[in-house]
Amino acid sequence: MVSEAVATPMPTRDVDGFLCDSAQWTPALAEALAREVGMTLTPEHWQVLTFCREDFARQGVSPGVRRVAQLSGIDMKALYRLFPKGPGKLAAKLAGIPKPKSCL
Amino acid sequence: MKQLLVLGAGSGGTMVANRMRRRLGADWMITVVDPAALHLYQPGLLFLPFGANDEAAMLRPRRRTLSSGVAWIEGGVTAVDPLHRSVKLHDGQNLTYDFLVVASGARLRFDMTPGLDDGRARGDVHDFYSLEGAQALRTALAGFGGGRLVVNVVEMPIKCPVAPLEFLFLADAFFTRRGMRDKVELVYATPLDSAFTRPLCAKHMQHLLAQKGIALEREFAAGEVDAEHKLLRSYDQRELAYDLLVSIPTHSGAAFVEDSGLGNELAFLPTHKQTLQVEGQERLFALGDATALPSSKAGSVAHFQAEVLETNLLEAIAGRAPKPEFDGHANCFVETGHGKAMLIDFNYDVDPLPGRYPIAGLGPFSLLSESRMNHLGKLAFRWLYWNGLLPGRPIPVSARLSMSGKRLEFASPSASQTQGS
Ligand SMILES: Cc1cc2nc3c(=O)[nH]c(=O)nc-3n(C[C@H](O)[C@H](O)[C@H](O)COP(=O)(O)OP(=O)(O)OC[C@H]3O[C@@H](n4cnc5c(N)ncnc54)[C@H](O)[C@@H]3O)c2cc1C
């Protein structure tokens, strides 16, 4: 018997839905997380997610939305279109990296 | 002669220069560079829009704030070259240093949001983060006939993150006093997902906003202002109409930080969280609003950092590694209107908690609840600033957060700071 889509096993997530261990992330997982919030990932989404993962690997912290807008090649307006409401948080969630922290 | 150079003589730079003067011998020169002839006590700006006119007590000639053994160059920095240990000034002058402290604060960037400057020119968009801004807003509020007043934080980080809330609480009291509160709609539009970044404190703030009839627009990331139609528009195309917009614009670090290739995306300096050494730069330290640290951009924080920096500059000068002493400690009085205030005390890991401060059980200040004593504390802070903090005299409050007097049953296992976008 062939099931519709091979179910992606979901790794442990925190209360806000962020992966506890970013090493457990896979592209298929990003697709599954996107489906959960009713999104379909386009190449533009992937450009952002790839930037977020690379930046996190380099810096050790999740980039804030301004950093993403300045360095990913996708500007702020487009980010809000692609990742409605909170692009910083949503992109980090789908990229499997921690929730970006802000100052206080 | 060896040289300790301090760029910017606001709260942080002045405290460090004065403290180091007492610790270093005559073989060390201490020089501060700052283009502004007057030192401004910024916490006083909050009260000007509501009729206070004590500018004279908020300003002091820079020379008077610096101890006699500290040299001051009245000029602006345009570049730092860590490789050659030199600093360039506007007039082309070059200074060299043995150790450098960057304390150049934050700049208000109205230019980074399209339409803000247009609205300011038309007289409907104001601010209270600059002296001229707060004075113009005083005139505007005195003549405000009613309508919708929107307070908007464009993006984080900003100086004194509680100041926009305080402004709203004071505005509510101001319009009530004038018998026209029913003619004014107060709205707070913030990019955060709650009224404040720390959960327990956010709950208190939200309660106060609701109690005072102030509307809260969360996750509002302001993208542009349509000044002609008096509309504030978010990146996701939500619109807020205003009659008067009080904007807390994007903040960035000084231009020389960016031009020297030392800053992050907003020209704030990546700085070690606990030692205050600039990342990757052995002879550079930073404190205050100029840093990219996740601590609050507040005068109290600059004060706690100055204490740590005093230790670490001495360590570095002696050829030892700087100590990981800074814990993110901040405390601030939050004006809540009608002669009352709240006090919050927290650090990188510990949320603001209820209790008493600085002495357990006694206070005299109460943490996370409103009192008249807290308000008096806020007012007394100005005296302490000029006479205790800037000169670098010891005061009976520890640089590290103390858990004594705090009600731990309210502590959350992990203080998570969140951001709205
Ligand atoms: C409305 C308002 C209310 C506030 N309320 C409070 C409060 O209640 N409690 C509290 O703790 N904090 C409060 N703050 C915050 C506090 O004022 C700042 O966090 C504090 O002043 C930071 O100190 P700093 O030395 O980093 O920067 P600043 O004190 O701003 O000093 C920076 C200095 O650098 C100089 N400079 C800039 N560019 C250059 C350059 N190119 N070359 C040389 N020098 C340069 C400037 O002239 C300035 O003197 C408030 C701020 C505002 C705006």
XYZ file of C-alpha atoms and ligand atoms in Angstrom:
578
model
C 0.000 0.000 0.000
C 1.332 3.416 -0.926
C 0.489 6.340 1.301
C -0.046 9.840 -0.153
C 3.042 11.399 1.332
C 5.641 9.662 3.399
C 5.006 11.136 6.822
C 7.992 13.162 8.006
C 8.769 12.291 11.607
C 8.464 15.508 13.612
C 11.400 16.240 15.969
C 10.841 17.775 19.410
C 9.679 21.395 19.419
C 9.403 24.039 22.139
C 6.132 25.626 23.325
C 6.245 28.148 20.490
C 6.792 25.457 17.852
C 10.512 26.035 17.243
C 12.773 23.012 16.780
C 14.729 22.228 19.933
C 17.696 20.984 17.889
C 18.389 22.758 14.616
C 20.528 19.812 13.425
C 17.350 17.748 13.049
C 16.063 20.044 10.314
C 15.645 18.793 6.734
C 14.186 20.525 3.654
C 11.281 18.065 3.795
C 10.650 19.140 7.365
C 10.464 22.788 6.273
C 7.792 21.795 3.754
C 5.864 19.977 6.482
C 6.125 22.925 8.896
C 4.947 25.262 6.134
C 1.930 23.072 5.436
C 0.997 23.269 9.123
C 0.502 27.028 8.761
C -1.120 26.784 5.342
C 1.884 27.896 3.294
C 3.502 26.487 0.176
C 7.205 27.226 -0.176
C 8.338 28.997 -3.355
C 11.931 29.645 -4.513
C 11.727 33.079 -2.846
C 10.834 31.440 0.481
C 13.763 29.091 0.028
C 16.136 31.973 -0.610
C 15.174 33.360 2.806
C 15.303 30.011 4.613
C 18.707 29.202 3.138
C 20.041 32.606 4.206
C 18.663 32.136 7.731
C 20.299 28.725 8.145
C 23.637 29.887 6.768
C 23.628 33.035 8.874
C 22.751 31.041 11.997
C 25.601 28.619 11.265
C 28.056 31.525 10.894
C 26.868 33.782 13.739
C 25.471 31.342 16.269
C 22.329 33.459 16.656
C 19.185 33.714 14.569
C 19.107 36.819 12.373
C 16.506 39.506 13.131
C 14.149 40.589 10.390
C 16.215 43.679 9.481
C 19.313 41.566 8.989
C 17.365 39.158 6.782
C 16.004 42.067 4.717
C 19.457 43.570 4.338
C 21.419 40.449 3.510
C 19.133 37.798 2.001
C 18.314 39.701 -1.181
C 14.590 39.772 -0.287
C 13.467 43.195 0.944
C 11.261 43.988 3.932
C 8.023 44.414 1.979
C 8.528 41.102 0.217
C 9.381 39.401 3.513
C 6.023 40.442 4.951
C 4.283 39.165 1.826
C 6.119 35.828 1.944
C 5.989 35.284 5.705
C 2.879 37.144 6.894
C 2.816 38.964 10.258
C 6.191 38.098 11.736
C 8.699 37.224 9.017
C 11.639 37.065 11.456
C 9.903 34.532 13.665
C 8.165 32.554 10.948
C 11.250 32.233 8.740
C 13.309 31.089 11.740
C 10.648 28.529 12.615
C 10.568 27.067 9.118
C 14.376 27.162 8.898
C 14.549 25.134 12.115
C 16.618 27.690 14.016
C 15.787 29.300 17.404
C 13.351 32.178 17.776
C 15.257 35.426 17.151
C 15.858 37.376 20.347
C 15.405 41.086 20.585
C 16.823 43.586 22.975
C 14.888 44.988 25.865
C 52.538 59.137 27.622
C 49.925 56.455 27.129
C 46.458 57.289 25.834
C 42.991 56.068 26.787
C 40.598 57.470 24.222
C 36.833 57.600 24.801
C 34.567 58.290 21.818
C 31.383 60.007 22.977
C 30.945 61.630 26.393
C 27.293 60.964 27.128
C 26.226 58.875 30.142
C 28.571 55.940 29.536
C 31.650 57.737 28.196
C 31.634 60.338 30.971
C 31.324 57.708 33.724
C 34.171 55.630 32.294
C 36.502 58.603 31.755
C 35.941 59.962 35.281
C 36.305 56.539 36.901
C 39.479 55.710 34.996
C 41.019 59.057 35.882
C 40.977 57.974 39.512
C 42.501 54.599 38.702
C 45.251 55.496 36.229
C 48.490 57.293 37.024
C 49.985 60.423 35.524
C 51.601 58.377 32.734
C 48.119 57.939 31.220
C 46.262 60.570 29.303
C 42.492 60.247 29.180
C 40.805 62.052 26.312
C 37.131 62.137 25.399
C 35.876 63.236 21.998
C 32.347 64.630 21.690
C 30.971 67.267 19.323
C 28.173 68.469 21.623
C 28.993 71.376 23.946
C 26.222 70.432 26.394
C 25.472 67.178 28.211
C 21.738 66.366 28.092
C 19.982 64.431 30.873
C 17.791 62.358 28.553
C 15.308 60.862 31.075
C 14.010 64.421 31.583
C 12.777 64.502 27.971
C 9.766 62.376 28.926
C 8.233 65.195 30.975
C 8.736 68.142 28.602
C 5.792 67.368 26.277
C 3.422 67.577 29.252
C 4.413 71.062 30.246
C 7.629 70.668 32.250
C 10.058 73.431 31.379
C 13.141 72.563 33.380
C 15.514 72.406 30.423
C 18.032 74.403 32.453
C 18.329 71.548 34.955
C 18.593 68.973 32.144
C 21.624 70.526 30.469
C 25.175 71.072 31.709
C 28.258 72.382 29.978
C 30.275 69.271 29.037
C 33.446 70.540 30.732
C 31.665 70.624 34.106
C 30.757 66.926 33.852
C 34.363 65.818 33.315
C 36.990 65.674 36.037
C 39.865 68.091 35.621
C 42.341 65.420 34.545
C 40.218 64.377 31.578
C 40.862 66.182 28.285
C 37.923 66.919 25.992
C 38.171 67.437 22.271
C 35.066 69.168 20.952
C 34.746 67.323 17.675
C 33.146 64.399 15.887
C 34.754 61.077 15.015
C 34.588 59.983 11.375
C 36.622 56.746 11.421
C 38.372 54.231 13.650
C 41.320 52.212 12.390
C 42.062 49.440 14.901
C 45.032 48.185 12.885
C 46.926 51.466 13.290
C 45.221 52.307 16.597
C 44.096 55.637 15.259
C 40.922 57.693 15.141
C 40.044 60.323 12.588
C 38.035 63.451 13.383
C 35.841 65.689 11.202
C 38.518 68.345 10.932
C 41.029 65.820 9.600
C 42.881 65.485 12.902
C 44.247 62.010 13.763
C 44.449 60.687 17.321
C 46.257 57.544 18.402
C 45.421 55.360 21.375
C 46.563 52.493 23.533
C 43.011 51.565 24.477
C 39.761 52.766 22.990
C 36.261 52.933 24.452
C 33.340 53.481 22.077
C 30.430 55.222 23.816
C 28.854 57.124 20.947
C 25.251 56.161 21.753
C 22.417 55.762 19.262
C 21.113 58.022 16.485
C 17.450 58.636 15.660
C 16.835 57.578 12.066
C 13.623 59.252 10.881
C 15.183 58.990 7.403
C 14.853 55.195 7.462
C 11.045 55.216 7.295
C 9.625 56.825 4.132
C 7.221 59.661 4.911
C 8.291 60.313 8.519
C 10.273 63.419 7.622
C 7.425 64.649 5.413
C 5.009 64.284 8.328
C 7.403 66.117 10.643
C 7.645 68.983 8.169
C 3.839 69.172 8.094
C 3.704 69.320 11.883
C 1.606 66.168 12.526
C 4.520 63.843 13.331
C 6.522 64.423 16.503
C 8.992 62.770 18.832
C 10.222 63.141 22.402
C 13.600 61.393 22.065
C 15.418 64.617 21.138
C 15.391 67.969 22.934
C 13.999 69.893 19.952
C 11.456 67.125 19.375
C 10.203 67.133 22.964
C 9.937 70.932 22.956
C 7.948 70.998 19.705
C 5.681 68.256 21.039
C 5.037 70.354 24.155
C 3.654 73.111 21.926
C 1.654 70.599 19.854
C 0.046 68.948 22.907
C -0.828 72.303 24.463
C -2.768 73.133 21.318
C -4.219 69.671 20.627
C -7.996 69.940 20.317
C -8.631 66.183 20.388
C -8.547 63.254 17.989
C -6.425 60.176 17.626
C -2.942 60.227 19.079
C -0.826 57.278 17.946
C 2.465 56.383 19.624
C 4.540 54.123 17.385
C 7.796 52.277 17.939
C 9.111 51.648 14.435
C 11.469 48.828 15.355
C 13.593 47.445 18.176
C 16.059 48.119 19.675
C 15.271 51.573 21.075
C 16.628 53.496 24.052
C 14.656 53.111 27.231
C 12.051 50.650 25.891
C 9.559 51.588 28.605
C 9.544 55.296 27.651
C 6.811 54.940 24.971
C 4.519 53.292 27.556
C 5.343 55.973 30.115
C 4.526 58.610 27.507
C 1.070 57.068 27.013
C 0.375 56.805 30.754
C 1.359 60.449 31.187
C -0.703 61.471 28.141
C -3.762 59.796 29.699
C -3.195 61.771 32.930
C -2.497 64.992 30.997
C -5.718 64.895 28.979
C -7.723 63.808 32.029
C -6.383 66.823 33.955
C -7.398 69.087 31.101
C -10.901 67.661 31.138
C -10.701 66.384 27.558
C -9.768 62.705 27.913
C -13.054 61.751 26.198
C -11.997 63.723 23.119
C -8.679 61.874 22.741
C -8.157 58.348 21.469
C -4.802 56.930 22.592
C -3.225 54.112 20.574
C 0.064 52.247 21.092
C 1.395 50.560 17.938
C 4.351 48.273 18.643
C 6.288 45.737 16.545
C 6.365 43.414 19.583
C 3.796 40.695 20.146
C 2.871 42.195 23.540
C 3.182 45.510 25.375
C 6.681 44.618 26.593
C 9.322 41.987 25.886
C 9.312 40.153 29.221
C 6.141 38.130 29.943
C 5.308 39.033 33.554
C 6.074 42.709 32.994
C 4.109 42.681 29.723
C 1.072 41.447 31.658
C 1.332 44.341 34.118
C 1.768 46.860 31.311
C -1.164 45.460 29.343
C -3.329 45.669 32.440
C -2.385 49.327 32.910
C -3.041 50.129 29.240
C -6.498 48.536 29.424
C -7.279 50.300 32.707
C -6.435 53.654 31.147
C -8.364 52.975 27.942
C -5.292 52.898 25.700
C -5.634 50.697 22.615
C -2.806 48.263 21.803
C -1.843 47.371 18.210
C 0.628 44.492 18.385
C 3.007 43.139 15.744
C 2.704 46.421 13.884
C 5.889 46.765 11.812
C 5.699 50.306 10.465
C 6.857 50.500 6.862
C 5.837 53.987 5.770
C 3.901 57.116 6.595
C 1.450 58.664 4.160
C 1.846 62.167 5.522
C -0.730 63.743 3.240
C -3.523 61.420 4.398
C -2.111 61.052 7.928
C -1.808 57.285 7.731
C 0.751 54.995 9.292
C 1.097 51.838 7.192
C 2.690 48.558 8.238
C 4.719 46.270 5.965
C 1.762 43.902 5.874
C -0.501 46.753 4.703
C -2.402 47.472 7.911
C -3.297 51.158 8.215
C -3.606 53.380 11.265
C -5.045 56.862 10.829
C -3.673 59.535 13.169
C -4.251 63.173 13.981
C -0.990 63.324 15.887
C 1.736 60.707 15.488
C 4.434 60.409 18.136
C 7.139 58.338 16.508
C 10.018 56.520 18.131
C 12.060 56.032 14.964
C 14.565 53.327 14.112
C 17.791 53.719 16.108
C 21.243 53.102 14.690
C 24.806 53.469 15.884
C 27.094 56.340 14.869
C 28.038 56.724 11.218
C 31.754 56.237 11.975
C 31.042 52.738 13.325
C 29.449 51.803 10.019
C 32.067 53.587 7.912
C 34.869 51.806 9.770
C 33.228 48.447 9.053
C 32.849 47.665 12.754
C 29.063 47.601 13.165
C 26.200 45.167 12.627
C 23.303 45.867 10.232
C 22.254 48.888 12.315
C 25.810 50.079 13.023
C 25.726 48.794 16.611
C 28.990 47.258 17.810
C 29.102 43.492 18.321
C 30.412 43.365 21.886
C 31.117 40.483 24.240
C 28.050 40.042 26.483
C 30.007 39.733 29.706
C 33.407 41.389 29.211
C 32.286 44.373 27.051
C 35.273 43.875 24.743
C 34.412 44.552 21.092
C 34.330 41.201 19.276
C 37.627 40.434 17.601
C 39.291 43.657 18.817
C 41.733 43.344 21.679
C 42.107 47.051 22.441
C 38.508 48.120 21.861
C 35.773 48.167 24.469
C 32.242 49.524 24.210
C 29.353 50.386 26.486
C 25.921 51.928 26.458
C 23.592 52.418 23.533
C 26.409 52.015 20.973
C 26.666 48.267 21.585
C 24.723 45.448 19.931
C 24.262 43.791 23.347
C 20.866 42.285 24.209
C 20.788 44.373 27.402
C 18.509 47.435 27.636
C 19.685 50.682 26.118
C 19.392 52.665 29.345
C 21.422 54.987 31.507
C 21.247 52.565 34.441
C 22.739 49.855 32.217
C 25.527 52.189 31.059
C 26.247 52.805 34.741
C 26.520 49.095 35.605
C 28.653 48.573 32.493
C 30.960 51.451 33.447
C 31.750 49.638 36.672
C 32.606 46.433 34.795
C 34.607 48.357 32.215
C 36.691 50.013 34.920
C 37.763 46.551 36.080
C 38.339 45.222 32.588
C 40.311 48.185 31.267
C 42.654 47.779 34.238
C 42.921 44.050 33.499
C 43.647 44.676 29.824
C 46.216 47.371 30.611
C 47.942 44.894 32.946
C 47.991 42.382 30.090
C 45.389 40.066 31.584
C 42.160 38.723 30.089
C 39.016 40.791 30.784
C 36.601 39.314 33.336
C 33.120 38.054 32.381
C 31.451 40.335 34.928
C 28.492 41.967 33.177
C 25.172 40.152 33.688
C 22.860 42.438 31.701
C 21.609 44.179 34.849
C 19.097 46.990 34.275
C 16.699 48.827 36.490
C 14.271 51.538 35.595
C 11.476 53.522 37.084
C 8.354 53.455 34.949
C 6.118 56.535 35.296
C 2.483 55.461 35.347
C 0.843 58.884 35.685
C -0.904 60.769 38.527
C 2.311 61.018 40.559
C 3.006 57.292 40.663
C 5.628 55.005 39.193
C 6.681 51.372 39.028
C 10.229 50.013 39.351
C 11.623 47.077 37.393
C 14.947 45.333 38.011
C 16.185 42.511 35.750
C 19.125 41.090 33.787
C 19.920 38.825 30.810
C 18.317 35.818 32.505
C 16.026 37.044 35.267
C 12.681 38.680 34.463
C 11.410 41.715 36.367
C 9.878 40.273 39.568
C 7.694 41.764 42.294
C 9.303 42.608 45.660
C 11.182 45.461 47.355
C 14.355 47.322 46.313
C 17.194 47.782 47.082
C 16.694 46.434 50.627
C 14.632 43.254 51.048
C 11.355 43.820 52.921
C 12.019 47.539 53.368
C 12.530 49.020 49.954
C 11.892 51.952 50.026
C 10.963 51.135 46.444
C 8.418 48.534 45.380
C 9.186 46.330 42.401
C 6.607 45.797 39.668
C 3.853 47.719 41.464
C 2.830 51.371 41.444
C 3.713 53.719 44.279
C 4.261 57.394 45.017
C 7.709 56.542 46.456
C 8.812 55.146 43.100
C 7.755 58.387 41.411
C 9.840 60.379 43.903
C 12.709 57.995 43.160
C 12.418 58.758 39.476
C 12.599 62.486 40.169
C 15.529 62.087 42.579
C 17.390 60.166 39.898
C 18.347 63.409 38.171
C 20.266 64.586 41.218
C 21.939 61.198 41.519
C 22.842 61.293 37.817
C 24.728 64.599 37.953
C 26.240 64.133 41.404
C 26.776 60.385 41.797
C 26.707 58.498 38.513
C 28.540 60.826 36.118
C 31.407 61.622 38.523
C 31.675 57.873 39.147
C 31.178 58.036 42.908
C 30.263 54.752 44.580
C 26.508 54.340 45.137
C 24.855 51.651 47.270
C 23.467 49.612 44.380
C 25.354 46.608 43.071
C 26.301 46.266 39.404
C 25.117 42.662 39.396
C 21.466 41.792 39.822
C 20.614 40.784 43.386
C 17.848 38.276 44.120
C 17.385 39.579 47.637
C 13.980 41.228 48.071
C 12.524 39.560 44.983
C 9.547 37.210 45.162
C 10.947 34.133 43.489
C 7.623 32.311 43.216
C 6.977 34.536 40.198
C 10.221 33.605 38.439
C 9.787 31.698 35.196
C 12.181 28.792 34.559
C 13.663 30.438 31.503
C 13.199 34.102 30.751
C 12.603 34.140 27.057
C 12.766 37.425 25.239
C 10.689 37.486 22.145
C 10.288 39.789 19.279
C 7.306 40.490 17.175
C 8.667 40.264 13.677
C 13.095 60.011 26.347
C 14.141 59.192 27.016
C 13.953 58.762 28.322
C 14.913 57.987 28.953
N 14.678 57.590 30.243
C 15.598 56.836 30.883
C 15.390 56.441 32.244
O 14.393 56.787 32.885
N 16.336 55.667 32.833
C 17.466 55.273 32.178
O 18.289 54.568 32.763
N 17.684 55.635 30.889
C 16.795 56.414 30.225
N 17.021 56.794 28.929
C 18.173 56.231 28.183
C 19.496 56.882 28.483
O 19.424 58.269 28.345
C 20.543 56.323 27.519
O 20.448 54.924 27.471
C 21.949 56.684 27.967
O 22.123 58.059 27.865
C 22.997 55.936 27.124
O 24.286 56.403 27.366
P 25.370 56.377 26.215
O 26.613 56.937 26.815
O 25.447 55.060 25.590
O 24.810 57.362 25.088
P 24.506 58.920 25.195
O 24.331 59.333 26.601
O 23.414 59.200 24.240
O 25.864 59.600 24.689
C 26.390 59.447 23.402
C 27.374 60.584 23.163
O 28.118 60.318 21.972
C 28.305 61.520 21.290
N 28.558 61.228 19.866
C 27.681 60.852 18.914
N 28.298 60.711 17.733
C 29.605 60.995 17.938
C 30.746 61.043 17.083
N 30.677 60.768 15.780
N 31.933 61.382 17.622
C 32.038 61.671 18.964
N 30.985 61.651 19.800
C 29.785 61.315 19.296
C 27.011 62.291 21.523
O 27.196 63.676 21.338
C 26.687 61.931 22.963
O 27.190 62.879 23.881
C 16.095 57.612 28.269
C 16.294 58.054 26.962
C 15.354 58.838 26.331
C 15.597 59.307 24.922
